[in-house]
Structure formats: C-alpha cells, structure tokens
Amino acid sequence: MRHLLLLALAAAASAASSPLSRAGLPLSLGRAHSATTQGLDLKALSPPKAEGAPLRLRGGAANPVVFFDISIGGANKGRVTMELYADLVPKTAENFRALCTGEKGQGKSGVPLHFKGSKFHRIIEGFMAQGGDITRGDGRGGESIYGEKFADENLKHKHKHTGPGVLSMANAGPDTNGSQFFITTVATPHLDGRHCVFGKVTDGMDVVQAMEANPTSAGDVPIKPVVIADCGQIS
C-alpha cells in the first residue's frame, strides 16, 4: 500500500524530483514551508476562534464535538477539543467521529476502528501534525469505517486551510481517504482542493503546539511518542 501523504503543489521542477518523506511529501517543500515561518512566534499563533456554539445541522442538531487526550513520552499533556463539520461533509465527519468513539468495533483489517492508543507518526514544525494510522502506526496504513478507503467529499466548501487548528484528511491522491488526518499549525493554502477540511480545534491548541515542539528524527517521526491516550465524543 502506498504511503498516505499530504500532497503539496510543486513550486519548481526541482521540487518534483526531491527525495520523498515517509508520507510522500517532497522534503524540500516541507522544509521550505517551515523556513517561511522562521522568526515567528509559533506559540503565539492562535487557533481559529470558535464562533459561539457549534453550527446547527438541518433539523436542529449541532455539529459533533469530539476530543483527544494526548500524551507525549508517556506524560499527559492535556485535551484537544474539535468541532466536526457534519453540516458540510457528513460522511467525512462521521468517519472521524466514529473513530473517536470506537463504536464500530473491529475493522476489515482485524484491528479496532478506534483512534485510542494510536500515534501522531509525523510532525513537521511550522506545518502540521499527522496521525490516525490505526493499522500500522507509521503512515503506511489506516482504515475508514466504510472500508479501507472512501471518496473525497465537497472539497470546495467554505472552510479552507486558513490557519492553525484546521482538521483535514491525509490521502494518497484523489478518493483515497481512510483514517489518517492532520492538524495544521499554520495556514496551508496549497492544500486547498486536495484535502478535505472536516473540522477545527476549538480548545487545546496549546497541546497541539506542545506536540509540534517535540523533537523529531528522520522522517519527521517524534522522538517521544505522541499518543492519543483517550478519545471520544462530547456532544
């Protein structure tokens, strides 16, 4: 199975021929993105502000709110709370929600369809944190609640990769969504139209920043494991 990746637009022919990372992103593009943020205080960047209560779905129901309790190197770092855009991308939001609760049981791969215990296997400072590989844990796997993969959904809706705290699907090209996702730590407009934005961090961006500050080794793998120690649905 091909590595899941965050696709990026190549700015030059040389970038297209650059060595690929574990998840397929040209290393030159990942580093170039980080370089553009040098001199900025990433800790001062705030997530997109929650505009009151979660948006309402047709029929009056509110968008789901879910959480991750994060540990780094075995130490609890706090909770990340997220609103899912079920009003705009219901299938993608439902996949993530159910993977947070674990309510679907065992998947076709033989592992639980549950984020609990899984890792953020790839973190690039000044870019994003990627996780959700529930089958292999290294960026080469993943499984959705609908089977191994499902199609892209409403890529042109109003929410874009506009800043820190955006929740979006990682993929290996069109219509290859599984369980892998990423949380942005800066604006990443080059991913618009290629990755489905399905939610936002509403609380706990300081935890995401702690994840981002954790040193990494080759392949942008965190040296201290960043684990979803617990997860579920709040409302």
PDB file of C-alpha atoms in Angstrom:
ATOM      1  CA  MET A   1       0.000   0.000   0.000  1.00  0.00           C
ATOM      2  CA  ARG A   2       1.326   3.430  -0.899  1.00  0.00           C
ATOM      3  CA  HIS A   3       2.210   5.735   1.913  1.00  0.00           C
ATOM      4  CA  LEU A   4      -0.508   8.198   2.694  1.00  0.00           C
ATOM      5  CA  LEU A   5       0.655  11.734   2.181  1.00  0.00           C
ATOM      6  CA  LEU A   6      -0.063  15.402   2.320  1.00  0.00           C
ATOM      7  CA  LEU A   7       0.041  16.495  -1.331  1.00  0.00           C
ATOM      8  CA  ALA A   8       1.685  19.859  -1.997  1.00  0.00           C
ATOM      9  CA  LEU A   9       1.842  21.927  -5.193  1.00  0.00           C
ATOM     10  CA  ALA A  10       5.350  21.775  -6.668  1.00  0.00           C
ATOM     11  CA  ALA A  11       6.820  25.254  -6.951  1.00  0.00           C
ATOM     12  CA  ALA A  12       9.625  24.167  -9.274  1.00  0.00           C
ATOM     13  CA  ALA A  13      10.704  21.170 -11.300  1.00  0.00           C
ATOM     14  CA  SER A  14      13.488  20.527  -8.817  1.00  0.00           C
ATOM     15  CA  ALA A  15      10.938  20.106  -6.028  1.00  0.00           C
ATOM     16  CA  ALA A  16       9.119  17.462  -8.044  1.00  0.00           C
ATOM     17  CA  SER A  17      12.294  15.371  -8.143  1.00  0.00           C
ATOM     18  CA  SER A  18      13.152  15.852  -4.466  1.00  0.00           C
ATOM     19  CA  PRO A  19      13.501  12.866  -2.147  1.00  0.00           C
ATOM     20  CA  LEU A  20      10.169  11.882  -0.653  1.00  0.00           C
ATOM     21  CA  SER A  21       9.449  11.621   3.029  1.00  0.00           C
ATOM     22  CA  ARG A  22       7.745   8.636   4.633  1.00  0.00           C
ATOM     23  CA  ALA A  23       4.344  10.049   3.716  1.00  0.00           C
ATOM     24  CA  GLY A  24       5.325  11.232   0.252  1.00  0.00           C
ATOM     25  CA  LEU A  25       5.723  14.990   0.765  1.00  0.00           C
ATOM     26  CA  PRO A  26       8.854  16.294  -1.001  1.00  0.00           C
ATOM     27  CA  LEU A  27      11.286  17.140   1.789  1.00  0.00           C
ATOM     28  CA  SER A  28      12.220  20.391   0.099  1.00  0.00           C
ATOM     29  CA  LEU A  29       8.613  21.549   0.220  1.00  0.00           C
ATOM     30  CA  GLY A  30       8.201  20.612   3.876  1.00  0.00           C
ATOM     31  CA  ARG A  31      11.401  22.413   4.831  1.00  0.00           C
ATOM     32  CA  ALA A  32      10.592  25.401   2.622  1.00  0.00           C
ATOM     33  CA  HIS A  33       7.253  25.744   4.362  1.00  0.00           C
ATOM     34  CA  SER A  34       8.968  25.675   7.736  1.00  0.00           C
ATOM     35  CA  ALA A  35      11.509  28.239   6.579  1.00  0.00           C
ATOM     36  CA  THR A  36       8.776  30.743   5.805  1.00  0.00           C
ATOM     37  CA  THR A  37       7.821  30.781   9.479  1.00  0.00           C
ATOM     38  CA  GLN A  38      11.296  31.476  10.851  1.00  0.00           C
ATOM     39  CA  GLY A  39      11.245  34.466  13.165  1.00  0.00           C
ATOM     40  CA  LEU A  40       7.582  34.000  14.010  1.00  0.00           C
ATOM     41  CA  ASP A  41       6.490  33.000  17.483  1.00  0.00           C
ATOM     42  CA  LEU A  42       4.509  29.868  16.641  1.00  0.00           C
ATOM     43  CA  LYS A  43       3.371  29.637  20.243  1.00  0.00           C
ATOM     44  CA  ALA A  44       1.607  32.982  19.810  1.00  0.00           C
ATOM     45  CA  LEU A  45      -0.430  31.758  16.863  1.00  0.00           C
ATOM     46  CA  SER A  46      -3.971  31.107  17.957  1.00  0.00           C
ATOM     47  CA  PRO A  47      -6.416  28.554  16.515  1.00  0.00           C
ATOM     48  CA  PRO A  48      -9.440  29.632  14.524  1.00  0.00           C
ATOM     49  CA  LYS A  49     -11.849  31.108  17.035  1.00  0.00           C
ATOM     50  CA  ALA A  50     -14.988  29.189  17.833  1.00  0.00           C
ATOM     51  CA  GLU A  51     -17.917  31.338  16.843  1.00  0.00           C
ATOM     52  CA  GLY A  52     -20.222  30.597  19.739  1.00  0.00           C
ATOM     53  CA  ALA A  53     -21.967  27.245  19.799  1.00  0.00           C
ATOM     54  CA  PRO A  54     -21.257  24.606  17.131  1.00  0.00           C
ATOM     55  CA  LEU A  55     -23.100  25.133  13.860  1.00  0.00           C
ATOM     56  CA  ARG A  56     -26.532  23.564  13.570  1.00  0.00           C
ATOM     57  CA  LEU A  57     -27.333  20.758  11.165  1.00  0.00           C
ATOM     58  CA  ARG A  58     -30.523  20.571   9.179  1.00  0.00           C
ATOM     59  CA  GLY A  59     -33.238  19.542  11.594  1.00  0.00           C
ATOM     60  CA  GLY A  60     -31.662  21.415  14.504  1.00  0.00           C
ATOM     61  CA  ALA A  61     -28.874  19.060  15.607  1.00  0.00           C
ATOM     62  CA  ALA A  62     -25.486  20.607  16.386  1.00  0.00           C
ATOM     63  CA  ASN A  63     -22.225  19.586  14.760  1.00  0.00           C
ATOM     64  CA  PRO A  64     -20.463  16.842  16.750  1.00  0.00           C
ATOM     65  CA  VAL A  65     -17.764  17.830  19.243  1.00  0.00           C
ATOM     66  CA  VAL A  66     -15.038  15.255  19.951  1.00  0.00           C
ATOM     67  CA  PHE A  67     -11.796  15.141  21.940  1.00  0.00           C
ATOM     68  CA  PHE A  68      -8.301  13.668  22.113  1.00  0.00           C
ATOM     69  CA  ASP A  69      -6.412  13.288  25.397  1.00  0.00           C
ATOM     70  CA  ILE A  70      -2.756  13.490  24.353  1.00  0.00           C
ATOM     71  CA  SER A  71       0.346  12.035  25.987  1.00  0.00           C
ATOM     72  CA  ILE A  72       3.939  12.756  24.955  1.00  0.00           C
ATOM     73  CA  GLY A  73       6.560  10.278  26.075  1.00  0.00           C
ATOM     74  CA  GLY A  74       4.013   8.781  28.462  1.00  0.00           C
ATOM     75  CA  ALA A  75       3.231  12.098  30.171  1.00  0.00           C
ATOM     76  CA  ASN A  76      -0.253  13.577  29.918  1.00  0.00           C
ATOM     77  CA  LYS A  77      -0.253  16.872  28.000  1.00  0.00           C
ATOM     78  CA  GLY A  78      -3.952  17.709  28.034  1.00  0.00           C
ATOM     79  CA  ARG A  79      -7.042  17.642  25.875  1.00  0.00           C
ATOM     80  CA  VAL A  80      -7.687  18.786  22.310  1.00  0.00           C
ATOM     81  CA  THR A  81     -11.358  19.517  21.586  1.00  0.00           C
ATOM     82  CA  MET A  82     -12.620  19.611  17.997  1.00  0.00           C
ATOM     83  CA  GLU A  83     -15.814  20.518  16.163  1.00  0.00           C
ATOM     84  CA  LEU A  84     -16.607  18.384  13.106  1.00  0.00           C
ATOM     85  CA  TYR A  85     -18.297  19.912  10.055  1.00  0.00           C
ATOM     86  CA  ALA A  86     -21.076  17.358   9.723  1.00  0.00           C
ATOM     87  CA  ASP A  87     -23.217  20.074   8.146  1.00  0.00           C
ATOM     88  CA  LEU A  88     -20.843  20.315   5.163  1.00  0.00           C
ATOM     89  CA  VAL A  89     -19.026  16.972   4.921  1.00  0.00           C
ATOM     90  CA  PRO A  90     -21.250  14.486   6.784  1.00  0.00           C
ATOM     91  CA  LYS A  91     -19.545  11.301   5.593  1.00  0.00           C
ATOM     92  CA  THR A  92     -16.043  12.509   6.465  1.00  0.00           C
ATOM     93  CA  ALA A  93     -17.166  13.925   9.807  1.00  0.00           C
ATOM     94  CA  GLU A  94     -18.978  10.693  10.700  1.00  0.00           C
ATOM     95  CA  ASN A  95     -15.878   8.653   9.906  1.00  0.00           C
ATOM     96  CA  PHE A  96     -13.775  10.737  12.301  1.00  0.00           C
ATOM     97  CA  ARG A  97     -16.476  10.855  14.985  1.00  0.00           C
ATOM     98  CA  ALA A  98     -16.922   7.075  14.993  1.00  0.00           C
ATOM     99  CA  LEU A  99     -13.158   6.537  15.067  1.00  0.00           C
ATOM    100  CA  CYS A 100     -13.083   8.743  18.165  1.00  0.00           C
ATOM    101  CA  THR A 101     -15.744   6.683  19.945  1.00  0.00           C
ATOM    102  CA  GLY A 102     -14.673   3.258  18.682  1.00  0.00           C
ATOM    103  CA  GLU A 103     -18.323   2.298  18.335  1.00  0.00           C
ATOM    104  CA  LYS A 104     -17.861   0.406  15.052  1.00  0.00           C
ATOM    105  CA  GLY A 105     -15.789  -2.341  16.638  1.00  0.00           C
ATOM    106  CA  GLN A 106     -13.249  -4.272  14.591  1.00  0.00           C
ATOM    107  CA  GLY A 107     -12.462  -3.320  11.006  1.00  0.00           C
ATOM    108  CA  LYS A 108     -11.767  -5.473   7.955  1.00  0.00           C
ATOM    109  CA  SER A 109      -8.061  -5.301   8.760  1.00  0.00           C
ATOM    110  CA  GLY A 110      -8.679  -7.044  12.080  1.00  0.00           C
ATOM    111  CA  VAL A 111      -7.851  -4.044  14.275  1.00  0.00           C
ATOM    112  CA  PRO A 112     -10.307  -1.869  16.226  1.00  0.00           C
ATOM    113  CA  LEU A 113     -11.718   1.098  14.330  1.00  0.00           C
ATOM    114  CA  HIS A 114     -10.603   3.428  17.100  1.00  0.00           C
ATOM    115  CA  PHE A 115      -8.060   6.228  17.434  1.00  0.00           C
ATOM    116  CA  LYS A 116      -7.400   5.359  21.081  1.00  0.00           C
ATOM    117  CA  GLY A 117      -3.793   4.249  21.509  1.00  0.00           C
ATOM    118  CA  SER A 118      -2.719   5.385  18.043  1.00  0.00           C
ATOM    119  CA  LYS A 119       0.145   7.812  17.418  1.00  0.00           C
ATOM    120  CA  PHE A 120       0.839  11.039  15.636  1.00  0.00           C
ATOM    121  CA  HIS A 121       3.511   9.437  13.478  1.00  0.00           C
ATOM    122  CA  ARG A 122       4.669  12.539  11.592  1.00  0.00           C
ATOM    123  CA  ILE A 123       5.009  16.104  12.874  1.00  0.00           C
ATOM    124  CA  ILE A 124       6.621  18.990  10.988  1.00  0.00           C
ATOM    125  CA  GLU A 125       7.136  22.181  12.965  1.00  0.00           C
ATOM    126  CA  GLY A 126       5.596  25.145  11.203  1.00  0.00           C
ATOM    127  CA  PHE A 127       3.321  22.900   9.135  1.00  0.00           C
ATOM    128  CA  MET A 128       1.197  20.149  10.660  1.00  0.00           C
ATOM    129  CA  ALA A 129       0.808  17.060  12.872  1.00  0.00           C
ATOM    130  CA  GLN A 130      -0.348  13.875  11.126  1.00  0.00           C
ATOM    131  CA  GLY A 131      -1.914  10.852  12.796  1.00  0.00           C
ATOM    132  CA  GLY A 132      -4.687   8.306  12.517  1.00  0.00           C
ATOM    133  CA  ASP A 133      -2.821   5.297  11.129  1.00  0.00           C
ATOM    134  CA  ILE A 134      -4.732   2.805  13.222  1.00  0.00           C
ATOM    135  CA  THR A 135      -3.475  -0.308  11.389  1.00  0.00           C
ATOM    136  CA  ARG A 136       0.305   0.181  11.071  1.00  0.00           C
ATOM    137  CA  GLY A 137       1.138   3.285  13.067  1.00  0.00           C
ATOM    138  CA  ASP A 138       3.796   4.553  10.665  1.00  0.00           C
ATOM    139  CA  GLY A 139       1.870   6.327   7.905  1.00  0.00           C
ATOM    140  CA  ARG A 140       1.540   3.328   5.598  1.00  0.00           C
ATOM    141  CA  GLY A 141      -1.831   2.130   6.828  1.00  0.00           C
ATOM    142  CA  GLY A 142      -5.245   3.199   8.009  1.00  0.00           C
ATOM    143  CA  GLU A 143      -8.850   2.136   7.542  1.00  0.00           C
ATOM    144  CA  SER A 144     -12.105   4.061   7.444  1.00  0.00           C
ATOM    145  CA  ILE A 145     -15.393   2.939   8.943  1.00  0.00           C
ATOM    146  CA  TYR A 146     -16.616   2.408   5.362  1.00  0.00           C
ATOM    147  CA  GLY A 147     -13.827   0.027   4.404  1.00  0.00           C
ATOM    148  CA  GLU A 148     -10.216   0.740   3.557  1.00  0.00           C
ATOM    149  CA  LYS A 149     -10.839   3.970   1.593  1.00  0.00           C
ATOM    150  CA  PHE A 150     -13.631   6.382   0.698  1.00  0.00           C
ATOM    151  CA  ALA A 151     -14.100   9.198  -1.791  1.00  0.00           C
ATOM    152  CA  ASP A 152     -13.338  12.885  -1.349  1.00  0.00           C
ATOM    153  CA  GLU A 153     -16.316  14.918  -0.181  1.00  0.00           C
ATOM    154  CA  ASN A 154     -17.183  18.522  -1.014  1.00  0.00           C
ATOM    155  CA  LEU A 155     -13.604  19.748  -1.454  1.00  0.00           C
ATOM    156  CA  LYS A 156     -14.844  23.209  -2.443  1.00  0.00           C
ATOM    157  CA  HIS A 157     -16.854  24.068   0.675  1.00  0.00           C
ATOM    158  CA  LYS A 158     -16.264  27.342   2.526  1.00  0.00           C
ATOM    159  CA  HIS A 159     -13.725  26.099   5.093  1.00  0.00           C
ATOM    160  CA  LYS A 160     -10.110  26.091   3.876  1.00  0.00           C
ATOM    161  CA  HIS A 161      -6.625  25.529   5.305  1.00  0.00           C
ATOM    162  CA  THR A 162      -6.601  29.096   6.605  1.00  0.00           C
ATOM    163  CA  GLY A 163      -4.562  28.855   9.797  1.00  0.00           C
ATOM    164  CA  PRO A 164      -3.677  26.804  12.878  1.00  0.00           C
ATOM    165  CA  GLY A 165      -6.115  24.194  14.139  1.00  0.00           C
ATOM    166  CA  VAL A 166      -7.650  23.051  10.846  1.00  0.00           C
ATOM    167  CA  LEU A 167      -8.604  19.352  10.715  1.00  0.00           C
ATOM    168  CA  SER A 168      -8.123  17.790   7.290  1.00  0.00           C
ATOM    169  CA  MET A 169      -7.822  14.351   5.711  1.00  0.00           C
ATOM    170  CA  ALA A 170      -4.451  12.903   4.696  1.00  0.00           C
ATOM    171  CA  ASN A 171      -4.549  10.954   1.463  1.00  0.00           C
ATOM    172  CA  ALA A 172      -2.543   9.303  -1.313  1.00  0.00           C
ATOM    173  CA  GLY A 173      -4.339  11.129  -4.100  1.00  0.00           C
ATOM    174  CA  PRO A 174      -7.974  11.619  -5.106  1.00  0.00           C
ATOM    175  CA  ASP A 175     -10.570   9.455  -3.335  1.00  0.00           C
ATOM    176  CA  THR A 176      -8.121   7.640  -1.036  1.00  0.00           C
ATOM    177  CA  ASN A 177      -9.349   8.755   2.390  1.00  0.00           C
ATOM    178  CA  GLY A 178      -9.004   6.293   5.252  1.00  0.00           C
ATOM    179  CA  SER A 179      -8.395   7.121   8.902  1.00  0.00           C
ATOM    180  CA  GLN A 180      -5.322   9.341   8.593  1.00  0.00           C
ATOM    181  CA  PHE A 181      -5.738  13.061   9.188  1.00  0.00           C
ATOM    182  CA  PHE A 182      -3.680  16.112  10.067  1.00  0.00           C
ATOM    183  CA  ILE A 183      -3.982  19.225  12.210  1.00  0.00           C
ATOM    184  CA  THR A 184      -2.404  22.366  10.770  1.00  0.00           C
ATOM    185  CA  THR A 185      -0.222  24.660  12.849  1.00  0.00           C
ATOM    186  CA  VAL A 186      -0.090  27.435  10.211  1.00  0.00           C
ATOM    187  CA  ALA A 187      -2.077  28.373   7.109  1.00  0.00           C
ATOM    188  CA  THR A 188      -1.508  25.855   4.298  1.00  0.00           C
ATOM    189  CA  PRO A 189      -3.481  27.185   1.300  1.00  0.00           C
ATOM    190  CA  HIS A 190      -1.556  24.958  -1.135  1.00  0.00           C
ATOM    191  CA  LEU A 191      -3.585  22.027   0.267  1.00  0.00           C
ATOM    192  CA  ASP A 192      -6.972  23.585  -0.572  1.00  0.00           C
ATOM    193  CA  GLY A 193      -8.956  21.478  -3.026  1.00  0.00           C
ATOM    194  CA  ARG A 194      -6.711  18.453  -2.488  1.00  0.00           C
ATOM    195  CA  HIS A 195      -7.511  17.527   1.103  1.00  0.00           C
ATOM    196  CA  CYS A 196     -10.939  17.560   2.725  1.00  0.00           C
ATOM    197  CA  VAL A 197     -11.244  20.031   5.613  1.00  0.00           C
ATOM    198  CA  PHE A 198     -13.719  18.460   8.047  1.00  0.00           C
ATOM    199  CA  GLY A 199     -13.317  20.280  11.354  1.00  0.00           C
ATOM    200  CA  LYS A 200     -11.366  22.630  13.595  1.00  0.00           C
ATOM    201  CA  VAL A 201      -9.710  22.697  17.002  1.00  0.00           C
ATOM    202  CA  THR A 202     -11.922  24.675  19.363  1.00  0.00           C
ATOM    203  CA  ASP A 203      -9.843  24.217  22.528  1.00  0.00           C
ATOM    204  CA  GLY A 204      -6.418  22.822  23.348  1.00  0.00           C
ATOM    205  CA  MET A 205      -4.275  24.378  20.640  1.00  0.00           C
ATOM    206  CA  ASP A 206      -1.589  24.704  23.320  1.00  0.00           C
ATOM    207  CA  VAL A 207      -1.489  20.898  23.376  1.00  0.00           C
ATOM    208  CA  VAL A 208      -1.017  20.810  19.596  1.00  0.00           C
ATOM    209  CA  GLN A 209       1.812  23.331  19.986  1.00  0.00           C
ATOM    210  CA  ALA A 210       3.433  21.061  22.598  1.00  0.00           C
ATOM    211  CA  MET A 211       3.206  18.214  20.093  1.00  0.00           C
ATOM    212  CA  GLU A 212       4.793  20.428  17.453  1.00  0.00           C
ATOM    213  CA  ALA A 213       7.663  21.376  19.791  1.00  0.00           C
ATOM    214  CA  ASN A 214       8.548  17.726  20.428  1.00  0.00           C
ATOM    215  CA  PRO A 215      11.859  16.935  18.634  1.00  0.00           C
ATOM    216  CA  THR A 216      11.694  14.582  15.655  1.00  0.00           C
ATOM    217  CA  SER A 217      14.048  12.118  13.988  1.00  0.00           C
ATOM    218  CA  ALA A 218      14.404  11.062  10.351  1.00  0.00           C
ATOM    219  CA  GLY A 219      11.099  11.076   8.502  1.00  0.00           C
ATOM    220  CA  ASP A 220       9.675  13.686  10.901  1.00  0.00           C
ATOM    221  CA  VAL A 221       8.908  10.950  13.452  1.00  0.00           C
ATOM    222  CA  PRO A 222       8.524  12.292  17.020  1.00  0.00           C
ATOM    223  CA  ILE A 223      11.364  11.135  19.270  1.00  0.00           C
ATOM    224  CA  LYS A 224       8.977  10.915  22.222  1.00  0.00           C
ATOM    225  CA  PRO A 225       5.813   9.097  21.105  1.00  0.00           C
ATOM    226  CA  VAL A 226       2.805  11.380  20.752  1.00  0.00           C
ATOM    227  CA  VAL A 227      -0.183   9.180  21.574  1.00  0.00           C
ATOM    228  CA  ILE A 228      -3.953   9.590  21.624  1.00  0.00           C
ATOM    229  CA  ALA A 229      -4.287   8.173  25.136  1.00  0.00           C
ATOM    230  CA  ASP A 230      -8.069   8.534  25.102  1.00  0.00           C
ATOM    231  CA  CYS A 231     -10.699   9.952  22.790  1.00  0.00           C
ATOM    232  CA  GLY A 232     -14.440  10.199  22.439  1.00  0.00           C
ATOM    233  CA  GLN A 233     -17.447  12.397  21.777  1.00  0.00           C
ATOM    234  CA  ILE A 234     -18.505  15.288  23.994  1.00  0.00           C
ATOM    235  CA  SER A 235     -21.716  16.258  22.224  1.00  0.00           C
TER     236      SER A 235
END
